[in-house]
Short mmCIF file of C-alpha atoms and ligand atoms in Angstrom, two decimals:
data_model
loop_
_atom_site.label_atom_id
_atom_site.label_comp_id
_atom_site.label_asym_id
_atom_site.label_seq_id
_atom_site.Cartn_x
_atom_site.Cartn_y
_atom_site.Cartn_z
CA UNK A 1 0.07 0.26 -0.25
CA UNK A 2 1.12 3.43 -0.70
CA UNK A 3 0.04 6.54 0.45
CA UNK A 4 -0.90 10.09 -1.89
CA UNK A 5 -1.24 14.13 -0.41
CA UNK A 6 -4.47 15.57 -0.92
CA UNK A 7 -3.09 17.67 -2.78
CA UNK A 8 -1.62 15.97 -5.63
CA UNK A 9 1.90 14.96 -4.39
CA UNK A 10 2.27 11.44 -5.72
CA UNK A 11 5.25 10.02 -4.48
CA UNK A 12 5.22 6.56 -3.50
CA UNK A 13 5.81 6.39 0.40
CA UNK A 14 4.98 3.54 2.75
CA UNK A 15 3.28 3.22 5.77
CA UNK A 16 6.39 3.61 7.84
CA UNK A 17 7.48 6.96 5.61
CA UNK A 18 4.29 8.91 6.80
CA UNK A 19 3.94 7.57 10.44
CA UNK A 20 6.59 9.78 11.84
CA UNK A 21 5.59 12.98 9.50
CA UNK A 22 2.42 15.61 9.89
CA UNK A 23 1.11 17.25 7.23
CA UNK A 24 2.65 16.03 3.28
CA UNK A 25 5.36 18.03 1.70
CA UNK A 26 2.80 19.85 0.05
CA UNK A 27 0.81 20.78 2.83
CA UNK A 28 -2.05 17.75 2.10
CA UNK A 29 -2.71 15.39 4.59
CA UNK A 30 -1.77 11.64 3.55
CA UNK A 31 -4.35 8.86 2.61
CA UNK A 32 -3.96 5.84 1.08
CA UNK A 33 -4.34 5.35 -3.02
CA UNK A 34 -7.18 2.91 -2.32
CA UNK A 35 -9.09 2.35 -0.36
CA UNK A 36 -9.04 -1.68 -0.13
CA UNK A 37 -12.43 -3.81 -0.27
CA UNK A 38 -13.15 -6.15 2.17
CA UNK A 39 -16.13 -8.89 0.93
CA UNK A 40 -19.18 -10.94 2.40
CA UNK A 41 -16.62 -14.05 3.43
CA UNK A 42 -13.94 -11.51 5.43
CA UNK A 43 -16.31 -10.15 7.34
CA UNK A 44 -17.47 -13.65 8.56
CA UNK A 45 -14.42 -14.37 8.71
CA UNK A 46 -13.54 -11.45 11.59
CA UNK A 47 -16.44 -11.80 13.29
CA UNK A 48 -15.16 -13.57 15.75
CA UNK A 49 -11.95 -12.10 16.36
CA UNK A 50 -10.69 -10.51 19.56
CA UNK A 51 -10.51 -7.12 19.04
CA UNK A 52 -6.35 -6.61 18.77
CA UNK A 53 -6.24 -9.89 16.13
CA UNK A 54 -9.47 -7.72 14.64
CA UNK A 55 -7.12 -4.67 14.53
CA UNK A 56 -4.06 -7.02 12.73
CA UNK A 57 -6.24 -7.57 10.40
CA UNK A 58 -7.13 -4.31 9.05
CA UNK A 59 -4.10 -2.67 9.52
CA UNK A 60 -2.38 -5.26 7.64
CA UNK A 61 -4.50 -4.49 4.46
CA UNK A 62 -2.71 -0.74 5.26
CA UNK A 63 0.72 -1.71 6.09
CA UNK A 64 3.18 -4.37 4.17
CA UNK A 65 6.52 -2.60 5.77
CA UNK A 66 6.01 -4.55 9.46
CA UNK A 67 7.00 -8.04 8.92
CA UNK A 68 2.80 -8.91 10.18
CA UNK A 69 4.46 -10.96 13.31
CA UNK A 70 5.71 -7.50 14.43
CA UNK A 71 2.42 -6.10 13.56
CA UNK A 72 0.06 -8.54 15.39
CA UNK A 73 2.62 -8.34 18.77
CA UNK A 74 1.82 -4.70 19.03
CA UNK A 75 -1.49 -5.02 18.45
CA UNK A 76 -1.62 -7.43 21.08
CA UNK A 77 0.50 -4.99 23.50
CA UNK A 78 -2.30 -2.73 22.96
CA UNK A 79 -5.54 -3.95 23.15
CA UNK A 80 -5.77 -5.50 26.19
CA UNK A 81 -8.25 -6.00 28.74
CA UNK A 82 -5.72 -4.51 31.73
CA UNK A 83 -5.78 -1.21 29.82
CA UNK A 84 -8.87 -1.10 27.82
CA UNK A 85 -11.28 -2.60 31.18
CA UNK A 86 -13.26 -5.65 29.53
CA UNK A 87 -12.00 -8.38 26.91
CA UNK A 88 -14.44 -6.52 24.06
CA UNK A 89 -12.46 -3.36 24.35
CA UNK A 90 -15.13 -1.76 22.87
CA UNK A 91 -18.45 -3.04 24.43
CA UNK A 92 -21.81 -2.08 23.72
CA UNK A 93 -24.00 -0.61 26.05
CA UNK A 94 -28.28 -0.87 25.02
CA UNK A 95 -29.95 2.32 25.68
CA UNK A 96 -33.69 2.88 24.41
CA UNK A 97 -35.04 0.49 21.40
CA UNK A 98 -32.45 0.40 18.70
CA UNK A 99 -29.46 2.51 20.45
CA UNK A 100 -26.09 2.12 21.51
CA UNK A 101 -23.63 3.19 23.52
CA UNK A 102 -20.49 2.01 22.43
CA UNK A 103 -17.79 2.83 25.04
CA UNK A 104 -14.45 3.95 23.57
CA UNK A 105 -13.54 5.93 26.61
CA UNK A 106 -12.59 3.23 29.35
CA UNK A 107 -8.37 3.50 28.23
CA UNK A 108 -6.40 5.28 30.94
CA UNK A 109 -7.33 8.54 30.25
CA UNK A 110 -11.48 7.95 30.34
CA UNK A 111 -11.56 9.80 26.36
CA UNK A 112 -11.54 8.03 23.17
CA UNK A 113 -8.58 9.17 22.52
CA UNK A 114 -6.26 6.28 23.91
CA UNK A 115 -7.57 4.47 21.54
CA UNK A 116 -5.86 5.51 18.65
CA UNK A 117 -2.83 7.16 20.78
CA UNK A 118 -1.84 3.74 22.43
CA UNK A 119 -1.55 1.90 19.40
CA UNK A 120 1.05 5.09 18.32
CA UNK A 121 2.54 5.13 21.39
CA UNK A 122 3.34 0.88 19.94
CA UNK A 123 4.31 2.14 16.46
CA UNK A 124 6.26 4.72 17.54
CA UNK A 125 8.82 2.81 19.39
CA UNK A 126 9.20 -0.18 17.30
CA UNK A 127 9.33 2.51 14.17
CA UNK A 128 12.15 4.57 16.13
CA UNK A 129 13.90 1.50 17.15
CA UNK A 130 14.51 -0.05 13.95
CA UNK A 131 16.07 2.88 12.24
CA UNK A 132 18.05 3.64 15.67
CA UNK A 133 16.59 7.08 16.05
CA UNK A 134 14.33 9.07 18.69
CA UNK A 135 11.76 12.20 18.34
CA UNK A 136 11.00 14.48 20.66
CA UNK A 137 7.73 15.35 20.60
CA UNK A 138 6.35 18.70 21.14
CA UNK A 139 2.75 19.34 21.58
CA UNK A 140 -0.62 21.50 22.79
CA UNK A 141 -3.04 20.50 24.83
CA UNK A 142 -6.26 22.32 26.44
CA UNK A 143 -6.74 18.58 28.52
CA UNK A 144 -7.43 15.27 26.61
CA UNK A 145 -5.08 14.97 24.12
CA UNK A 146 -1.95 15.91 25.49
CA UNK A 147 -2.74 13.06 28.31
CA UNK A 148 -3.16 10.84 26.44
CA UNK A 149 0.21 11.59 24.23
CA UNK A 150 1.52 10.80 27.84
CA UNK A 151 -0.22 7.77 28.69
CA UNK A 152 -0.01 6.63 25.27
CA UNK A 153 4.49 7.60 25.04
CA UNK A 154 5.08 7.08 28.71
CA UNK A 155 8.15 4.77 29.20
CA UNK A 156 8.79 4.49 25.80
CA UNK A 157 12.03 4.32 24.34
CA UNK A 158 13.39 6.40 22.39
CA UNK A 159 10.62 9.47 22.89
CA UNK A 160 10.48 12.29 24.81
CA UNK A 161 7.59 14.39 25.76
CA UNK A 162 7.18 18.08 25.86
CA UNK A 163 3.64 19.11 26.50
CA UNK A 164 2.70 22.85 26.93
CA UNK A 165 -0.46 23.23 28.71
CA UNK A 166 -1.65 26.57 29.71
CA UNK A 167 -1.24 27.48 33.78
CA UNK A 168 -4.12 26.67 36.01
CA UNK A 169 -6.66 26.36 33.09
CA UNK A 170 -6.78 22.87 32.54
CA UNK A 171 -9.19 20.91 34.83
CA UNK A 172 -8.41 19.08 38.65
CA UNK A 173 -8.74 15.99 36.83
CA UNK A 174 -6.84 16.43 33.92
CA UNK A 175 -4.10 18.05 36.24
CA UNK A 176 -3.80 15.30 38.53
CA UNK A 177 -3.88 12.75 35.78
CA UNK A 178 -0.55 14.49 33.49
CA UNK A 179 1.06 15.70 36.16
CA UNK A 180 0.99 13.23 38.76
CA UNK A 181 3.41 11.44 35.61
CA UNK A 182 7.14 9.97 37.48
CA UNK A 183 8.15 8.83 33.74
CA UNK A 184 11.83 10.69 33.62
CA UNK A 185 10.61 10.97 29.36
CA UNK A 186 7.21 13.11 29.78
CA UNK A 187 8.02 17.15 30.36
CA UNK A 188 5.06 19.11 31.07
CA UNK A 189 5.21 22.60 30.78
CA UNK A 190 2.39 25.17 32.53
CA UNK A 191 2.58 28.06 30.53
CA UNK A 192 1.37 31.33 31.56
CA UNK A 193 -1.38 32.16 28.90
CA UNK A 194 -4.19 30.67 27.26
CA UNK A 195 -4.48 27.08 24.82
CA UNK A 196 -4.11 29.66 22.20
CA UNK A 197 -0.32 30.38 23.43
CA UNK A 198 0.77 27.23 23.93
CA UNK A 199 0.02 26.39 20.35
CA UNK A 200 1.54 30.09 18.80
CA UNK A 201 4.46 28.60 20.89
CA UNK A 202 4.41 25.17 19.03
CA UNK A 203 4.14 26.27 15.95
CA UNK A 204 6.81 29.32 16.40
CA UNK A 205 9.00 26.68 17.34
CA UNK A 206 7.53 24.16 14.40
CA UNK A 207 8.35 26.47 11.76
CA UNK A 208 12.07 27.27 12.72
CA UNK A 209 13.24 24.17 10.21
CA UNK A 210 16.71 24.23 11.85
CA UNK A 211 15.71 23.33 15.06
CA UNK A 212 13.08 20.88 14.67
CA UNK A 213 15.01 19.10 12.56
CA UNK A 214 18.51 19.45 15.06
CA UNK A 215 16.19 18.42 18.18
CA UNK A 216 14.69 16.14 16.03
CA UNK A 217 10.90 17.83 16.83
CA UNK A 218 8.44 15.51 16.27
CA UNK A 219 4.22 15.96 17.19
CA UNK A 220 0.80 13.77 17.77
CA UNK A 221 -1.72 15.60 16.29
CA UNK A 222 -5.37 13.94 15.09
CA UNK A 223 -3.82 14.43 11.46
CA UNK A 224 -1.25 11.66 11.34
CA UNK A 225 -2.38 8.64 8.99
CA UNK A 226 -1.89 6.27 12.02
CA UNK A 227 -4.25 7.13 14.54
CA UNK A 228 -6.87 7.33 11.84
CA UNK A 229 -6.29 4.31 10.53
CA UNK A 230 -6.22 2.85 14.56
CA UNK A 231 -9.81 4.67 14.76
CA UNK A 232 -11.44 2.47 11.37
CA UNK A 233 -11.30 -0.33 13.92
CA UNK A 234 -13.71 0.19 16.73
CA UNK A 235 -16.36 0.52 13.38
CA UNK A 236 -15.91 -2.82 13.25
CA UNK A 237 -15.87 -4.13 15.82
CA UNK A 238 -18.96 -1.82 16.96
CA UNK A 239 -20.55 -2.92 13.73
CA UNK A 240 -20.28 -6.68 14.74
CA UNK A 241 -21.50 -6.72 17.82
CA UNK A 242 -24.72 -4.94 17.11
CA UNK A 243 -25.70 -7.04 13.92
CA UNK A 244 -25.60 -10.99 13.44
CA UNK A 245 -25.29 -11.36 9.73
CA UNK A 246 -23.57 -8.82 7.01
CA UNK A 247 -26.80 -8.33 4.70
CA UNK A 248 -27.80 -5.78 7.91
CA UNK A 249 -26.95 -2.50 8.38
CA UNK A 250 -25.57 0.42 11.17
CA UNK A 251 -25.32 3.71 11.61
CA UNK A 252 -23.27 5.60 13.93
CA UNK A 253 -23.14 9.16 15.77
CA UNK A 254 -20.38 10.95 15.69
CA UNK A 255 -19.27 13.71 18.42
CA UNK A 256 -17.32 15.72 16.28
CA UNK A 257 -14.55 18.37 16.78
CA UNK A 258 -11.87 17.92 14.27
CA UNK A 259 -13.19 15.36 12.23
CA UNK A 260 -10.64 13.25 12.76
CA UNK A 261 -12.96 10.66 14.87
CA UNK A 262 -16.17 10.37 11.95
CA UNK A 263 -13.12 10.96 8.76
CA UNK A 264 -12.21 7.02 10.20
CA UNK A 265 -16.41 5.67 9.63
CA UNK A 266 -15.98 6.91 6.63
CA UNK A 267 -12.92 4.73 6.12
CA UNK A 268 -14.77 1.50 6.56
CA UNK A 269 -17.77 2.49 5.00
CA UNK A 270 -16.07 2.70 2.16
CA UNK A 271 -13.59 -0.22 2.70
CA UNK A 272 -17.85 -1.81 2.89
CA UNK A 273 -18.54 -1.43 5.85
CA UNK A 274 -22.62 -1.84 5.74
CA UNK A 275 -22.60 1.74 7.30
CA UNK A 276 -25.93 3.08 6.39
CA UNK A 277 -25.17 6.42 8.12
CA UNK A 278 -22.65 8.41 8.93
CA UNK A 279 -24.57 10.18 12.04
CA UNK A 280 -21.74 13.85 12.74
CA UNK A 281 -22.52 15.96 15.39
CA UNK A 282 -21.07 19.25 17.04
CA UNK A 283 -21.66 21.58 19.67
CA UNK A 284 -23.04 24.90 19.20
CA UNK A 285 -19.31 25.59 17.01
CA UNK A 286 -20.99 24.16 13.94
CA UNK A 287 -18.90 24.62 11.43
CA UNK A 288 -19.16 21.47 10.26
CA UNK A 289 -22.81 20.69 10.69
CA UNK A 290 -23.43 23.57 8.66
CA UNK A 291 -20.57 21.91 5.51
CA UNK A 292 -23.23 18.99 5.87
CA UNK A 293 -26.20 20.91 5.54
CA UNK A 294 -25.55 24.03 2.62
CA UNK A 295 -22.18 22.55 1.01
CA UNK A 296 -20.39 26.11 2.72
CA UNK A 297 -17.24 25.92 4.23
CA UNK A 298 -16.72 28.57 6.85
CA UNK A 299 -13.87 28.11 9.34
CA UNK A 300 -14.23 29.92 12.36
CA UNK A 301 -11.79 32.80 13.94
CA UNK A 302 -10.12 31.62 17.67
CA UNK A 303 -12.67 34.92 18.59
CA UNK A 304 -15.99 33.29 16.93
CA UNK A 305 -15.05 29.67 18.87
CA UNK A 306 -16.95 29.62 21.84
CA UNK A 307 -16.24 27.91 25.01
CA UNK A 308 -18.74 25.46 25.46
CA UNK A 309 -19.77 22.66 28.09
CA UNK A 310 -18.09 20.00 25.38
CA UNK A 311 -15.03 21.29 25.03
CA UNK A 312 -12.69 19.16 23.27
CA UNK A 313 -15.15 20.23 20.37
CA UNK A 314 -14.92 23.83 20.25
CA UNK A 315 -13.30 24.15 17.21
CA UNK A 316 -12.66 26.53 14.27
CA UNK A 317 -11.26 24.48 11.72
CA UNK A 318 -11.45 20.72 10.91
CA UNK A 319 -8.21 19.50 10.74
CA UNK A 320 -9.08 16.26 8.94
CA UNK A 321 -12.14 17.53 7.19
CA UNK A 322 -9.78 17.86 3.92
CA UNK A 323 -9.52 13.80 3.82
CA UNK A 324 -13.20 14.04 3.29
CA UNK A 325 -13.56 16.88 0.25
CA UNK A 326 -10.50 14.73 -1.82
CA UNK A 327 -12.56 12.03 -1.62
CA UNK A 328 -15.74 13.50 -2.11
CA UNK A 329 -14.51 15.07 -5.02
CA UNK A 330 -13.48 11.70 -6.73
CA UNK A 331 -10.17 10.82 -4.44
CA UNK A 332 -8.01 11.59 -7.38
CA UNK A 333 -5.18 13.31 -9.52
CA UNK A 334 -8.11 16.28 -10.50
CA UNK A 335 -10.16 15.64 -7.65
CA UNK A 336 -6.15 16.64 -5.71
CA UNK A 337 -6.26 20.18 -8.02
CA UNK A 338 -9.36 20.62 -6.52
CA UNK A 339 -8.70 20.20 -3.27
CA UNK A 340 -5.32 22.24 -3.45
CA UNK A 341 -7.58 25.16 -4.66
CA UNK A 342 -10.17 24.98 -2.03
CA UNK A 343 -8.00 24.45 1.12
CA UNK A 344 -5.59 26.73 -0.94
CA UNK A 345 -6.46 30.18 -2.20
CA UNK A 346 -9.84 29.70 -1.44
CA UNK A 347 -9.41 29.55 1.70
CA UNK A 348 -7.00 31.69 2.27
CA UNK A 349 -8.40 34.63 -0.21
CA UNK A 350 -12.49 34.21 0.81
CA UNK A 351 -12.17 32.02 4.11
CA UNK A 352 -14.38 29.41 3.35
CA UNK A 353 -15.23 27.96 -0.45
CA UNK A 354 -18.64 26.40 -1.14
CA UNK A 355 -18.55 23.29 -3.08
CA UNK A 356 -20.92 22.78 -5.81
CA UNK A 357 -24.24 21.61 -6.30
CA UNK A 358 -23.81 18.43 -8.29
CA UNK A 359 -20.67 17.78 -5.58
CA UNK A 360 -23.32 18.75 -3.14
CA UNK A 361 -25.58 15.79 -4.51
CA UNK A 362 -23.19 13.48 -3.90
CA UNK A 363 -22.63 13.49 -0.24
CA UNK A 364 -25.82 11.47 -0.31
CA UNK A 365 -24.21 8.60 -1.39
CA UNK A 366 -21.62 8.83 1.85
CA UNK A 367 -23.97 8.25 3.96
CA UNK A 368 -23.56 12.06 5.96
CA UNK A 369 -26.12 13.51 7.63
CA UNK A 370 -25.19 16.23 10.51
CA UNK A 371 -27.10 18.07 12.74
CA UNK A 372 -26.28 20.51 16.14
CA UNK A 373 -26.55 20.22 19.90
CA UNK A 374 -26.41 23.20 22.00
CA UNK A 375 -26.08 23.17 25.94
CA UNK A 376 -28.81 22.92 27.16
CA UNK A 377 -29.72 19.81 24.36
CA UNK A 378 -26.95 18.62 26.74
CA UNK A 379 -28.34 19.10 29.97
CA UNK A 380 -31.50 17.67 28.66
CA UNK A 381 -29.96 14.73 26.94
CA UNK A 382 -27.64 14.03 29.47
CA UNK A 383 -30.55 13.94 32.70
CA UNK A 384 -33.07 12.39 30.89
CA UNK A 385 -30.54 8.80 29.73
CA UNK A 386 -30.04 9.62 33.50
CA UNK A 387 -33.66 9.52 34.02
CA UNK A 388 -35.10 6.93 31.56
CA UNK A 389 -32.30 4.97 31.44
CA UNK A 390 -30.07 5.26 34.64
CA UNK A 391 -27.20 5.60 33.07
CA UNK A 392 -24.75 8.65 32.66
CA UNK A 393 -22.87 10.22 30.15
CA UNK A 394 -21.18 13.02 29.09
CA UNK A 395 -21.44 16.19 27.74
CA UNK A 396 -19.94 15.47 24.61
CA UNK A 397 -21.82 11.98 23.92
CA UNK A 398 -24.63 13.55 25.14
CA UNK A 399 -23.93 15.67 21.98
CA UNK A 400 -23.69 13.04 19.85
CA UNK A 401 -26.98 11.05 21.53
CA UNK A 402 -29.37 14.03 20.70
CA UNK A 403 -28.47 14.52 16.90
CA UNK A 404 -28.43 10.72 16.68
CA UNK A 405 -32.65 11.14 17.67
CA UNK A 406 -33.22 13.22 15.44
CA UNK A 407 -31.82 10.13 12.26
CA UNK A 408 -32.72 6.69 13.98
CA UNK A 409 -34.00 5.05 11.10
CA UNK A 410 -36.80 1.97 11.76
CA UNK A 411 -34.78 -1.78 11.42
CA UNK A 412 -31.05 -0.14 12.17
CA UNK A 413 -29.76 -0.21 14.77
CA UNK A 414 -28.21 3.36 15.63
CA UNK A 415 -24.77 3.35 18.03
CA UNK A 416 -23.46 6.56 19.61
CA UNK A 417 -20.20 6.87 20.23
CA UNK A 418 -18.99 7.63 23.13
CA UNK A 419 -16.06 9.90 23.65
CA UNK A 420 -15.13 10.38 27.58
CA UNK A 421 -16.82 9.65 30.66
CA UNK A 422 -18.46 11.50 32.71
CA UNK A 423 -15.95 12.40 35.66
CA UNK A 424 -14.34 14.43 32.93
CA UNK A 425 -16.47 17.33 32.98
CA UNK A 426 -18.52 17.00 36.20
CA UNK A 427 -19.72 20.28 36.94
CA UNK A 428 -22.12 19.68 33.96
CA UNK A 429 -22.77 16.65 34.86
CA UNK A 430 -23.69 17.97 38.58
CA UNK A 431 -25.45 20.89 36.46
CA UNK A 432 -27.77 18.45 34.36
CA UNK A 433 -28.61 16.16 37.22
CA UNK A 434 -27.97 17.61 40.32
CA UNK A 435 -25.24 15.04 42.08
CA UNK A 436 -21.20 14.64 40.35
CA UNK A 437 -20.29 11.27 39.06
CA UNK A 438 -18.10 9.34 41.32
CA UNK A 439 -14.45 10.17 40.92
CA UNK A 440 -13.03 7.22 38.43
CA UNK A 441 -10.92 3.94 39.91
CA UNK A 442 -8.61 5.24 37.57
CA UNK A 443 -7.90 8.62 40.12
CA UNK A 444 -7.66 6.94 43.00
CA UNK A 445 -3.91 7.56 44.72
CA UNK A 446 -3.30 10.14 41.71
CA UNK A 447 -3.89 13.44 43.83
CA UNK A 448 -1.41 12.98 46.75
CA UNK A 449 1.40 11.73 44.13
CA UNK A 450 4.21 14.83 43.72
CA UNK A 451 2.71 16.58 40.61
CA UNK A 452 5.56 17.00 38.26
CA UNK A 453 5.62 20.24 36.10
CA UNK A 454 7.63 23.12 35.09
CA UNK A 455 5.37 26.63 35.56
CA UNK A 456 7.30 29.62 31.80
CA UNK A 457 6.45 32.69 30.83
CA UNK A 458 4.76 32.42 27.30
CA UNK A 459 8.50 32.52 25.51
CA UNK A 460 9.27 30.47 22.34
CA UNK A 461 12.85 31.06 22.98
CA UNK A 462 13.07 30.25 26.62
CA UNK A 463 10.93 27.10 25.79
CA UNK A 464 13.35 26.40 22.93
CA UNK A 465 15.67 26.19 25.71
CA UNK A 466 13.97 23.64 27.91
CA UNK A 467 13.95 22.18 24.94
CA UNK A 468 17.40 21.91 24.19
CA UNK A 469 18.97 21.47 28.00
CA UNK A 470 16.37 18.64 28.15
CA UNK A 471 17.29 16.40 25.46
CA UNK A 472 21.47 16.57 26.03
CA UNK A 473 22.33 13.02 25.63
C1 PLP B 1 -10.81 15.07 20.30
C2 PLP B 1 -12.63 14.24 21.27
C3 PLP B 1 -13.78 14.82 20.31
C4 PLP B 1 -13.79 15.14 18.81
O1 PLP B 1 -12.91 14.24 18.29
P1 PLP B 1 -12.45 14.83 16.71
O2 PLP B 1 -11.78 13.27 16.20
O3 PLP B 1 -11.49 15.24 17.04
O4 PLP B 1 -13.80 14.89 15.23
C5 PLP B 1 -15.15 14.23 20.77
N1 PLP B 1 -15.00 13.69 22.56
C6 PLP B 1 -14.02 13.94 22.50
C7 PLP B 1 -14.38 13.45 24.52
C8 PLP B 1 -12.65 14.09 21.69
O5 PLP B 1 -11.79 14.57 23.26
#
C-alpha cells in the first residue's frame, strides 16, 4: 500500500514513511492510494476475532512495511483488557430500543483518544528502534490530547514528550492525570497564558526548521494517518456486536470536532462496512454541520469559537476535513487539483468555500447527515438518559445522542460513540442531574502523588532552551 497527498504529491510512500510525519510536503494530508475492499467472506471471518486480532487484520491491509508477526505483537500489546477494562475493548451498552452506546473511553485517560494514541505509542517505539532514532514530541493541549499522548508515550524508549498546557486552566482531574506522571521522558510545561499561546509556541518552534531538525521535533496531532487507521477498527467491532449477519446495516453517531473520529467511520464505509448513516454531531461550534447542510465551509477565527460544556469539540477549523473533501471529489489527480485550490487559495482569500451543487449532491451517497447540539440540549439529554436508562453520559456523548435521535431509522441500530466518561466533565453533569459522577478508580491515589511540571512564561526562546537542555544525551 502506498500513500498520496490530498493536494497532489504522489511520491510513492509506505506506511512507515508517513508514520512519523505530519502534513505532506505540499501541505496536504496523507491518504492511501485506494481503500481495500472487504468482502462478505472476510467480514464473516472477522466476526469472531478478538479486538486485537481484528485490529491486526485491518491494519495489515494498509501496512506492508512491518513484518506481520511484529504488527500482530504490537496490536496484542496495545488492546488488552488490562488497559481498556474489558475483553471486548469497545463494548456496546443498550439504551432505548435500537440505540446503543459504544464505549470508547475505558482507556487510561477516560476519553476515546486513547484508542488510537496507545497504538501510536507502540508503533513509534517500534519504528524508532528499527531506525536507531529518537523523537521529541512537542504538543499543546487544553486537556484530552495531551494526557492521551503522555499515557501512550510514558516510558517508551527513544521518545520524549514536551507538552505545553495553559497554567491553571485545565480541570483539576486533567491536571492530576498529567502532572502526577513520574516518568522521566514526560515533560509537562505549564505556560503562563491561554491555550492559543501554547499552540502559537508549538507553531513557532515547528516553523524553525533548523531547530526542528537538530532537536528531532515531532507531533502526535490528529491528522496523523496511523491515528485515523486505529480508529477504523472500532467501527468494525461495533458493527459485529450490533448485528448477527452481514446483510444488516448499522448507523453511527459521532461527536465531532476535528473530523478525525468520523473520518475513520467514512474510511470503514468506503472499505465496504455496511454503514447506513454517519451522523455527524457538533456543539455550538457547528462549522461542519453547516457544511453538511449547505455545502459551504466557513471555518471560524479563534474569536468566534465559543467555549462550551463539550470543550473537546470547540474547534474553529476541522483539521481532518480535507480528507473527506478529497474523497467526495473523486480521490484522484483531478480531485487533488480542486482540493489544493479549495484549501489553499480559496480559504486564504475568501475565508471559506462552497462546493458546487453537483458535488453537494454526492454527499448523500457517502451516508453523511448532521446536526447541532447546544448546552441546553446536552443537559436535557444527560438528564433524560440518567432518569430513563439509569446511564450517566458525558457532555460530548450527549451531543452525539441528541443528534442521533433526530436520525433514527426503523430496523437500523444506531451506535452512538461514547467519546469520554462523565468524571472528566463533572460540573456539567452536576448541573444536569444534581449530583457529581463518582470519581473514577483510575484517579484514586493520583491526587497524593508528587506533581511534576514546570511553569514557564509564553516565551518561544525560553521553551526552546528548555527543550535543548533536556534532550542533551
Ligand atoms: C477529541 C474529542 C472529540 C472530537 O473528536 P474529533 O476526532 O476531533 O472529531 C469528541 N469528544 C471528545 C471527548 C474528544 O476528546
